């Protein structure tokens, strides 16, 4: 009995003197507490799997096989979230840019559930895909602004679309500018009933007072706020000018009418406690600066392929058929946006950071740092700015696994070389990024950036394929894409391939090459891009144009199964099905 007691005692002594085993230790690091603004020095942060499992104040001896990151003189913060992105159609070109800039998650404002599922599959297979919180399809009124968005004009259709999006897996509903008030309020009521938020543009037909009263969780781009600084009579004058197409004069008068004191007084009457503003200042500034050489010469453009930046040219933007406003007027409009931001900050409004990339001069990853810098320039303390991309997103998404460096939180973190509480630009000086427990050191982040720049400089694959179609070498084109796609990706940029092939299919369908060639091209596109609703829709249309309704129905249904909330395909099937 005495021997057993001694053995047990020795075992407890050994256990007490040994260090616990962990997958990863970040040692001797300064942890930034984004809740209190404290710097917690000389901590060792332990990570197992994708979770922070302990934060020690003592030295921990690493076990065999434990990865160790030296955090001496470094500062550890949560990974940043960009709360306004359009990532679906370009994530293969932007994901690494986000990660290399410390962005470990993003809120997708125009979702595509098929692409989201593809990203989840790639993440599960080990690819370093950032986390995504996604809207469903963009939900607009009539006339809708974007051709591929949903358009609802009566409350019954609005309710049905919300229910469909929630069933399809949308995290929230994105509302847009042309919704009428009846549809907007129906969307809000239905979303609330189903337990999902609704966010987006404050519609032109809905005053911001009413939008917030309806429970709108976030509003984007400062929409609806300009009117708070203008009297009711002055707003009517502006509406009249916009209605007759005299937008430049409306802009000038809006600047003249705006009164910050009037806005502050009206803001005091708003209940801001349950609402969040996403100002997207880098996009507001970028759209107002499209003719400014300071922006057009930004070297960061070299990281983006041409298809993403072509639309940044004034001639290609919405409304480009008309002459662009003067640069001076556009810059005054941005200064008005900046003034509104300062008023929001003074009013203690709740703010989340978002960039709205890939709008003009909003660079994936890089521009989040710009956004936070603008917030500090407008009056935030660095801690407040940091919270807009960490703590506040966690609150908006009701996600208690992110937003701070604490035990039990997700191990998506950013290790900085200097203190962001002293200078917010410290978020640009990144030593390493941890994504769900996997470390990417400075060298690996630099490799990501270099590879993105290399890919961006590649010629478009359609410069290779287009001439082959023109020369009638369809068999050669099909062979190349079926057997040599991986090698092609080393020499050509493939981002335009899906839509380029679709265009070729329609050219063949409507031209001399005929239905047979078109069908081969559309079929190839479905094999290359099986997750795309668009390619199955085009394949179905090819059969429909031949009078083959059986195959048309089959492939329209395939397209609808990928994302069930496409109203156009739904209506087509209702007509075609017996």
C-alpha positions as MATLAB code, in Angstrom:
seq = 'XXXXXXXXXXXXXXXXXXXXXXXXXXXXXXXXXXXXXXXXXXXXXXXXXXXXXXXXXXXXXXXXXXXXXXXXXXXXXXXXXXXXXXXXXXXXXXXXXXXXXXXXXXXXXXXXXXXXXXXXXXXXXXXXXXXXXXXXXXXXXXXXXXXXXXXXXXXXXXXXXXXXXXXXXXXXXXXXXXXXXXXXXXXXXXXXXXXXXXXXXXXXXXXXXXXXXXXXXXXXXXXXXXXXXXXXXXXXXXXXXXXXXXXXXXXXXXXXXXXXXXXXXXXXXXXXXXXXXXXXXXXXXXXXXXXXXXXXXXXXXXXXXXXXXXXXXXXXXXXXXXXXXXXXXXXXXXXXXXXXXXXXXXXXXXXXXXXXXXXXXXXXXXXXXXXXXXXXXXXXXXXXXXXXXXXXXXXXXXXXXXXXXXXXXXXXXXXXXXXXXXXXXXXXXXXXXXXXXXXXXXXXXXXXXXXXXXXXXXXXXXXXXXXXXXXXXXXXXXXXXXXXXXXXXXXXXXXXXXXXXXXXXXXXXXXXXXXXXXXXXXXXXXXXXXXXXXXXXXXXXXXXXXXXXXXXXXXXXXXXXXXXXXXXXXXXXXXXXX';
ca = [
       0.000    0.000    0.000;
       2.820    2.356    0.858;
       4.591    1.568   -2.441;
       1.413    2.324   -4.408;
       0.988    5.639   -2.623;
       4.573    6.647   -3.357;
       4.202    5.663   -7.017;
       1.011    7.697   -7.317;
       2.698   10.701   -5.689;
       5.659   10.514   -8.055;
       3.223   10.312  -10.988;
       1.434   13.469   -9.885;
       4.764   15.289   -9.459;
       5.822   14.253  -12.961;
       2.485   15.352  -14.439;
       2.638   18.716  -12.677;
       6.156   19.400  -13.971;
       5.470   18.402  -17.585;
       3.968   20.752  -20.180;
       0.682   19.927  -21.896;
       0.880   18.867  -25.541;
      -0.435   21.179  -28.260;
      -0.415   21.290  -32.059;
       0.833   24.881  -32.218;
       2.308   27.359  -29.738;
       2.703   31.091  -30.385;
       5.217   31.966  -27.705;
       6.091   35.161  -25.835;
       3.600   37.217  -27.803;
       1.698   40.423  -27.011;
      -2.004   39.576  -27.271;
      -4.297   42.458  -28.218;
      -7.564   42.290  -26.285;
      -9.940   43.856  -28.832;
     -12.684   44.109  -26.206;
     -10.818   46.216  -23.623;
      -7.897   47.568  -25.635;
      -5.378   46.010  -23.266;
      -2.076   44.582  -24.440;
      -1.454   41.280  -22.648;
       2.328   40.778  -22.725;
       4.422   37.607  -22.786;
       1.577   35.212  -23.479;
       1.830   31.774  -25.041;
      -1.207   30.986  -27.180;
      -1.905   27.275  -27.630;
      -3.813   25.960  -30.637;
      -5.171   22.477  -31.250;
      -6.911   21.750  -34.502;
      -8.737   24.948  -35.464;
      -9.268   26.222  -31.897;
      -7.410   28.309  -29.328;
      -7.272   25.875  -26.411;
      -5.241   27.839  -23.854;
      -3.500   31.157  -23.258;
      -0.636   30.771  -20.803;
       1.170   33.385  -18.747;
       4.047   30.962  -18.114;
       6.620   29.346  -20.329;
       5.375   26.164  -21.977;
       7.856   23.603  -23.194;
       6.787   22.347  -26.623;
       6.205   18.633  -27.047;
       7.742   16.642  -29.840;
       5.918   17.539  -33.047;
       4.513   20.837  -31.725;
       4.837   23.707  -34.193;
       6.280   26.829  -32.538;
       5.897   30.402  -33.764;
       8.105   32.915  -31.972;
       5.965   35.898  -31.042;
       8.687   37.944  -29.358;
       8.036   41.675  -29.928;
       5.020   40.749  -32.077;
       1.321   41.515  -31.612;
      -1.462   38.956  -32.038;
      -4.926   40.011  -33.202;
      -7.954   38.122  -34.516;
      -8.073   37.576  -38.258;
      -9.892   40.435  -39.970;
     -13.297   40.115  -41.643;
     -14.238   42.102  -44.748;
     -17.963   42.605  -44.242;
     -18.861   43.624  -47.795;
     -17.409   41.646  -50.691;
     -18.409   40.193  -54.054;
     -16.212   37.145  -53.931;
     -18.199   34.392  -55.654;
     -17.172   34.961  -59.233;
     -13.511   35.670  -58.560;
     -12.490   33.809  -55.383;
      -9.893   31.737  -57.236;
      -8.082   35.000  -58.027;
      -8.761   36.841  -54.767;
      -8.687   34.291  -51.950;
      -4.899   34.338  -51.568;
      -4.833   38.153  -51.756;
      -7.283   38.238  -48.870;
      -5.349   35.729  -46.789;
      -1.969   37.370  -47.446;
      -3.438   40.612  -46.065;
      -4.770   39.030  -42.883;
      -8.386   38.683  -44.011;
      -9.593   35.308  -42.744;
     -13.316   35.761  -43.417;
     -15.722   37.747  -45.559;
     -19.430   38.531  -45.822;
     -20.571   37.748  -49.368;
     -23.208   40.270  -50.459;
     -24.477   38.453  -53.587;
     -24.390   34.757  -52.931;
     -24.268   31.756  -55.188;
     -24.922   28.616  -53.176;
     -23.351   26.313  -55.771;
     -20.080   28.234  -55.682;
     -20.272   28.392  -51.899;
     -20.629   24.603  -51.754;
     -17.614   24.284  -54.065;
     -15.586   26.496  -51.733;
     -16.645   24.403  -48.737;
     -15.549   21.237  -50.562;
     -12.175   22.782  -51.384;
     -11.762   23.933  -47.787;
     -12.518   20.418  -46.540;
      -9.900   19.081  -48.962;
      -7.264   21.274  -47.311;
      -7.199   24.380  -49.491;
      -6.727   27.618  -47.499;
     -10.112   29.078  -48.442;
     -11.207   31.882  -46.115;
     -14.505   31.591  -44.231;
     -17.601   32.990  -45.933;
     -20.913   34.236  -44.513;
     -23.222   34.545  -47.493;
     -26.348   36.251  -48.717;
     -28.566   34.565  -51.239;
     -29.343   36.115  -54.595;
     -29.446   39.914  -54.702;
     -33.121   40.849  -54.252;
     -34.256   43.947  -56.144;
     -37.458   45.574  -57.324;
     -38.520   46.783  -60.763;
     -36.769   47.758  -62.867;
     -33.885   45.757  -61.410;
     -30.456   47.354  -61.709;
     -28.469   44.189  -62.490;
     -29.730   41.685  -65.099;
     -28.862   38.589  -63.055;
     -30.434   39.736  -59.785;
     -33.895   38.675  -58.626;
     -36.803   41.063  -59.220;
     -39.898   41.081  -57.022;
     -42.863   43.366  -57.527;
     -45.471   41.983  -55.133;
     -45.332   40.882  -51.506;
     -46.329   37.281  -52.254;
     -43.363   36.815  -54.601;
     -41.091   38.602  -52.128;
     -42.073   36.215  -49.320;
     -41.615   33.163  -51.555;
     -38.158   34.315  -52.632;
     -37.011   34.817  -49.027;
     -38.245   31.360  -48.042;
     -36.512   29.820  -51.049;
     -33.203   31.523  -50.228;
     -33.297   30.375  -46.614;
     -34.045   26.790  -47.690;
     -31.105   27.001  -50.102;
     -28.754   27.920  -47.251;
     -28.458   31.709  -47.337;
     -27.170   33.188  -44.078;
     -29.013   36.455  -44.696;
     -31.127   38.256  -47.297;
     -29.599   41.049  -49.385;
     -32.095   43.795  -50.280;
     -31.497   46.331  -53.016;
     -32.286   49.816  -54.187;
     -35.393   49.434  -56.370;
     -37.580   47.478  -53.948;
     -40.913   49.129  -53.223;
     -41.920   49.581  -49.616;
     -44.483   46.747  -49.575;
     -41.953   44.182  -50.824;
     -39.231   45.515  -48.529;
     -41.379   45.202  -45.418;
     -42.556   41.736  -46.463;
     -38.943   40.639  -46.899;
     -38.111   41.999  -43.463;
     -41.077   40.333  -41.806;
     -40.438   36.962  -43.477;
     -36.715   36.985  -42.778;
     -37.340   37.821  -39.128;
     -39.901   35.040  -38.870;
     -37.360   32.560  -40.315;
     -34.590   33.772  -38.004;
     -32.254   35.257  -40.606;
     -31.173   38.917  -40.899;
     -31.865   41.171  -43.860;
     -29.288   43.726  -44.924;
     -28.121   45.734  -47.918;
     -29.192   48.925  -49.626;
     -31.769   51.163  -48.047;
     -34.223   51.232  -50.990;
     -35.001   54.547  -52.645;
     -38.678   54.129  -51.710;
     -38.007   53.511  -48.004;
     -36.831   56.224  -45.590;
     -33.992   55.077  -43.353;
     -36.190   55.649  -40.269;
     -38.612   53.025  -41.589;
     -35.840   50.648  -42.680;
     -34.352   50.572  -39.188;
     -37.785   50.269  -37.564;
     -38.429   47.203  -39.749;
     -35.359   45.506  -38.255;
     -32.837   45.926  -41.060;
     -29.582   44.697  -39.515;
     -26.983   46.469  -41.664;
     -27.092   49.164  -44.312;
     -24.378   49.694  -46.895;
     -22.555   52.638  -48.500;
     -24.190   55.282  -46.235;
     -27.367   54.992  -48.327;
     -30.319   56.797  -46.816;
     -28.152   58.984  -44.588;
     -27.555   61.905  -46.950;
     -31.271   62.708  -46.826;
     -31.063   63.158  -43.057;
     -28.996   66.306  -43.582;
     -31.518   67.856  -45.965;
     -34.980   69.277  -45.346;
     -38.089   67.552  -46.703;
     -38.687   70.349  -49.232;
     -35.079   70.186  -50.443;
     -35.307   66.413  -50.808;
     -38.341   66.875  -53.059;
     -36.314   69.235  -55.250;
     -33.572   66.636  -55.573;
     -36.069   63.892  -56.412;
     -37.476   66.040  -59.201;
     -34.022   66.582  -60.692;
     -33.191   62.862  -60.563;
     -36.542   61.997  -62.171;
     -35.773   64.133  -65.243;
     -32.222   62.782  -65.495;
     -30.426   65.925  -64.336;
     -28.264   64.046  -61.854;
     -25.257   66.381  -61.954;
     -27.356   69.343  -60.875;
     -28.977   67.145  -58.229;
     -25.517   66.262  -56.892;
     -24.516   69.926  -56.756;
     -27.669   70.928  -54.900;
     -27.355   67.994  -52.522;
     -23.927   69.274  -51.528;
     -25.298   72.790  -51.141;
     -28.331   71.703  -49.110;
     -26.539   69.286  -46.755;
     -26.510   70.502  -43.150;
     -24.532   68.459  -40.612;
     -26.439   69.951  -37.676;
     -29.746   68.839  -39.177;
     -28.355   65.335  -39.677;
     -27.043   65.094  -36.118;
     -30.414   66.175  -34.767;
     -32.263   63.537  -36.829;
     -29.751   60.822  -35.917;
     -30.569   61.382  -32.251;
     -34.154   60.317  -33.008;
     -33.040   57.024  -34.584;
     -32.677   53.879  -32.496;
     -29.163   52.855  -33.534;
     -28.753   50.152  -30.902;
     -29.654   47.238  -33.190;
     -28.367   48.538  -36.502;
     -24.910   48.507  -38.079;
     -23.531   50.727  -40.820;
     -21.101   49.425  -43.440;
     -19.750   52.620  -45.022;
     -17.495   50.948  -47.676;
     -15.452   54.135  -47.836;
     -12.782   52.732  -50.149;
     -15.411   52.035  -52.794;
     -17.162   55.359  -52.209;
     -13.776   57.018  -52.717;
     -12.846   54.804  -55.654;
     -16.028   55.489  -57.603;
     -15.548   59.206  -56.961;
     -11.903   59.025  -58.084;
     -12.020   57.026  -61.306;
     -10.359   59.828  -63.239;
      -7.754   60.589  -60.575;
      -4.202   59.636  -61.554;
      -3.389   58.975  -57.886;
      -5.680   55.953  -58.148;
      -5.216   54.956  -61.782;
      -1.473   54.568  -61.133;
      -1.879   52.470  -57.966;
       0.694   49.645  -58.257;
      -1.633   47.182  -56.523;
      -3.544   46.866  -59.779;
      -0.806   44.458  -60.913;
      -2.270   41.790  -58.589;
      -5.610   41.757  -60.386;
      -6.369   40.179  -63.777;
      -7.727   42.390  -66.506;
     -11.291   41.062  -66.314;
     -11.593   42.495  -62.778;
     -10.259   45.960  -63.586;
     -11.665   46.537  -67.063;
     -14.900   47.808  -65.515;
     -12.979   50.378  -63.490;
     -12.611   52.545  -66.563;
     -15.184   55.361  -66.650;
     -16.437   54.352  -70.099;
     -17.476   50.932  -68.773;
     -19.311   51.962  -65.621;
     -23.046   52.110  -65.106;
     -24.358   55.219  -66.815;
     -21.203   55.548  -68.901;
     -23.207   56.482  -71.979;
     -23.442   59.925  -70.474;
     -20.505   62.186  -69.731;
     -18.845   61.526  -66.378;
     -19.161   64.239  -63.708;
     -16.095   66.390  -63.219;
     -13.412   65.050  -60.924;
     -13.888   68.098  -58.690;
     -17.604   67.344  -58.223;
     -16.927   63.673  -57.549;
     -14.330   64.509  -54.922;
     -16.760   66.898  -53.217;
     -19.286   64.056  -53.054;
     -16.684   61.845  -51.391;
     -15.888   64.566  -48.876;
     -19.592   64.656  -48.067;
     -19.468   60.885  -47.477;
     -16.480   61.418  -45.200;
     -18.360   64.098  -43.277;
     -21.278   61.706  -42.774;
     -18.863   59.054  -41.494;
     -17.472   61.494  -38.936;
     -21.015   62.258  -37.776;
     -21.757   58.549  -37.379;
     -18.619   58.106  -35.299;
     -19.468   61.120  -33.124;
     -22.984   59.705  -32.685;
     -21.519   56.375  -31.492;
     -23.206   54.509  -34.324;
     -22.205   50.863  -34.731;
     -19.918   50.308  -37.722;
     -18.538   47.269  -39.552;
     -15.678   47.435  -42.035;
     -16.299   46.384  -45.623;
     -14.639   47.233  -48.913;
     -17.173   46.219  -51.615;
     -14.419   44.830  -53.825;
     -14.043   44.455  -56.779;
     -15.534   47.907  -57.324;
     -13.150   50.602  -58.621;
      -9.934   50.881  -56.597;
     -11.132   48.440  -53.956;
      -8.371   45.834  -53.911;
      -9.133   42.433  -52.354;
      -7.327   42.253  -49.008;
      -5.226   45.387  -49.362;
      -8.166   47.780  -49.226;
      -9.345   46.566  -45.834;
      -6.250   48.262  -44.415;
      -7.207   51.427  -46.313;
     -10.751   51.241  -44.929;
      -9.518   51.056  -41.332;
      -7.114   53.940  -41.929;
      -9.998   56.084  -43.210;
     -11.989   55.331  -40.048;
      -9.137   56.611  -37.890;
      -8.817   59.706  -40.075;
     -12.545   60.298  -39.508;
     -12.222   60.210  -35.719;
     -12.048   56.629  -34.480;
      -9.413   55.472  -32.065;
      -7.285   52.633  -33.516;
      -9.006   50.160  -31.167;
     -12.431   51.175  -32.492;
     -11.227   50.776  -36.069;
      -9.819   47.337  -35.268;
     -13.140   46.336  -33.695;
     -15.003   47.121  -36.939;
     -13.197   44.184  -38.596;
     -13.040   41.778  -35.627;
     -15.392   42.135  -32.677;
     -18.221   43.881  -34.517;
     -18.472   41.308  -37.348;
     -18.775   38.578  -34.710;
     -21.751   40.437  -33.219;
     -23.408   41.050  -36.602;
     -23.086   37.388  -37.584;
     -23.943   36.184  -34.067;
     -20.783   34.085  -34.134;
     -19.107   33.620  -30.761;
     -16.195   31.644  -32.253;
     -14.578   34.658  -33.911;
     -13.729   38.258  -33.141;
     -11.220   37.987  -30.301;
      -8.122   36.099  -29.130;
      -9.553   33.957  -26.337;
      -9.707   30.346  -25.294;
     -12.373   28.519  -27.272;
     -12.234   30.927  -30.216;
     -11.406   29.937  -33.779;
      -7.665   29.948  -34.425;
      -7.799   32.396  -37.328;
      -5.300   35.034  -36.291;
      -2.871   37.645  -37.511;
       0.641   38.187  -36.110;
       1.823   41.771  -36.575;
       5.254   43.348  -36.259;
       3.989   46.428  -34.409;
       1.124   47.559  -32.197;
      -2.100   48.434  -34.075;
      -3.449   50.247  -31.007;
      -0.718   52.854  -31.525;
      -0.990   53.023  -35.321;
      -3.754   51.259  -37.223;
      -1.403   50.907  -40.199;
       0.350   48.173  -38.220;
      -2.253   45.828  -39.764;
      -0.319   46.167  -43.029;
       2.935   44.851  -41.504;
       2.119   41.161  -41.170;
       4.566   38.561  -39.898;
       2.260   35.569  -40.308;
      -1.380   34.558  -40.621;
      -3.048   31.581  -38.966;
      -6.152   30.270  -40.751;
      -8.168   27.736  -38.736;
      -4.997   26.556  -37.005;
      -2.687   26.436  -40.041;
       0.233   28.873  -40.071;
       1.338   30.845  -43.129;
       4.650   32.586  -42.486;
       5.896   35.725  -44.200;
       7.648   33.777  -46.907;
       4.510   31.798  -47.735;
       2.396   34.966  -47.783;
       4.907   36.592  -50.137;
       4.696   33.526  -52.385;
       0.897   33.925  -52.483;
       1.239   37.547  -53.554;
       3.885   36.755  -56.153;
       1.766   33.957  -57.604;
      -1.289   36.227  -57.761;
       0.749   38.830  -59.637;
       2.102   36.182  -62.006;
      -1.396   34.853  -62.742;
      -2.787   38.360  -63.252;
      -0.209   39.008  -65.971;
      -1.093   35.869  -67.980;
      -2.900   36.343  -71.294;
      -6.601   35.514  -71.395;
      -7.218   31.930  -72.512;
      -9.750   33.174  -75.052;
      -6.891   34.720  -77.039;
      -5.802   31.122  -77.659;
      -9.202   29.535  -78.151;
     -11.044   32.239  -80.074;
      -8.990   31.978  -83.270;
      -9.386   28.185  -83.308;
     -13.154   28.549  -83.367;
     -12.944   31.185  -86.098;
     -10.770   28.824  -88.147;
     -13.215   25.955  -87.692;
     -10.863   23.940  -85.464;
     -13.531   22.943  -82.973;
     -12.149   19.414  -82.483;
      -8.748   20.863  -81.605;
     -10.343   23.246  -79.101;
     -12.329   20.460  -77.436;
      -9.231   18.278  -77.228;
      -7.173   21.062  -75.651;
      -9.746   21.763  -72.966;
     -10.533   18.132  -72.205;
      -6.909   16.970  -71.915;
      -4.602   19.953  -71.449;
      -6.494   22.245  -69.080;
      -3.984   21.975  -66.228;
      -1.048   22.834  -68.475;
      -3.043   25.659  -70.075;
      -3.555   27.191  -66.630;
       0.206   27.685  -66.329;
       0.307   29.839  -69.449;
      -3.145   31.438  -69.691;
      -5.619   33.013  -67.326;
      -8.760   30.841  -67.248;
     -11.209   33.179  -65.481;
     -13.091   34.020  -68.678;
     -13.294   30.421  -69.907;
     -16.823   29.617  -68.748;
     -18.402   32.748  -70.174;
     -16.133   32.722  -73.215;
     -17.203   29.203  -74.141;
     -20.824   30.125  -73.556;
     -20.422   33.047  -75.938;
     -18.858   30.748  -78.534;
     -21.773   28.354  -78.132;
     -24.292   31.073  -78.877;
     -22.225   32.323  -81.827;
     -22.305   28.816  -83.270;
     -25.990   28.450  -82.499;
     -26.852   31.634  -84.328;
     -24.247   31.380  -87.068;
     -23.012   29.167  -89.838;
     -21.512   26.475  -87.605;
     -24.979   25.497  -86.434;
     -26.617   23.559  -83.679;
     -24.299   20.556  -83.600;
     -21.169   22.624  -82.909;
     -23.048   24.720  -80.336;
     -24.249   21.607  -78.542;
     -20.695   20.246  -78.323;
     -19.436   23.515  -76.840;
     -22.271   23.801  -74.315;
     -21.827   20.149  -73.308;
     -18.095   20.709  -72.766;
     -18.886   23.709  -70.575;
     -21.113   21.573  -68.339;
     -18.251   19.103  -67.885;
     -15.724   21.830  -67.087;
     -18.055   23.811  -64.810;
     -20.602   21.373  -63.351;
     -21.315   23.722  -60.405;
     -22.472   26.556  -62.679;
     -26.178   27.173  -63.087;
     -25.433   29.347  -66.095;
     -23.862   26.593  -68.236;
     -26.715   24.148  -67.631;
     -29.222   26.883  -68.448;
     -27.456   27.544  -71.771;
     -27.240   23.826  -72.534;
     -30.996   23.548  -71.962;
     -31.659   26.542  -74.193;
     -29.687   24.899  -76.994;
     -32.052   21.914  -76.907;
     -35.091   24.165  -76.638;
     -34.063   26.015  -79.804;
     -34.003   22.631  -81.554;
     -37.540   21.885  -80.359;
     -36.285   19.158  -77.988;
     -38.356   20.009  -74.921;
     -37.568   16.727  -73.147;
     -33.853   17.461  -72.888;
     -34.543   21.157  -72.366;
     -36.681   20.398  -69.310;
     -34.070   17.953  -67.965;
     -31.250   20.475  -68.128;
     -33.322   23.451  -66.972;
     -34.224   21.346  -63.955;
     -30.540   20.540  -63.457;
     -29.816   24.274  -63.472;
     -32.619   24.971  -61.007;
     -31.421   22.201  -58.678;
     -28.056   23.974  -58.406;
     -29.793   27.094  -57.096;
     -33.584   26.819  -56.678;
     -34.359   30.536  -56.403;
     -33.908   31.528  -60.060;
     -37.259   33.024  -61.044;
     -36.520   33.036  -64.788;
     -35.811   29.294  -64.927;
     -38.782   28.557  -62.660;
     -41.143   30.357  -65.050;
     -39.599   28.638  -68.069;
     -40.144   25.200  -66.545;
     -43.744   26.014  -65.687;
     -44.363   26.699  -69.382;
     -42.445   23.672  -70.689;
     -43.494   20.951  -68.254;
     -46.613   19.016  -69.294;
];
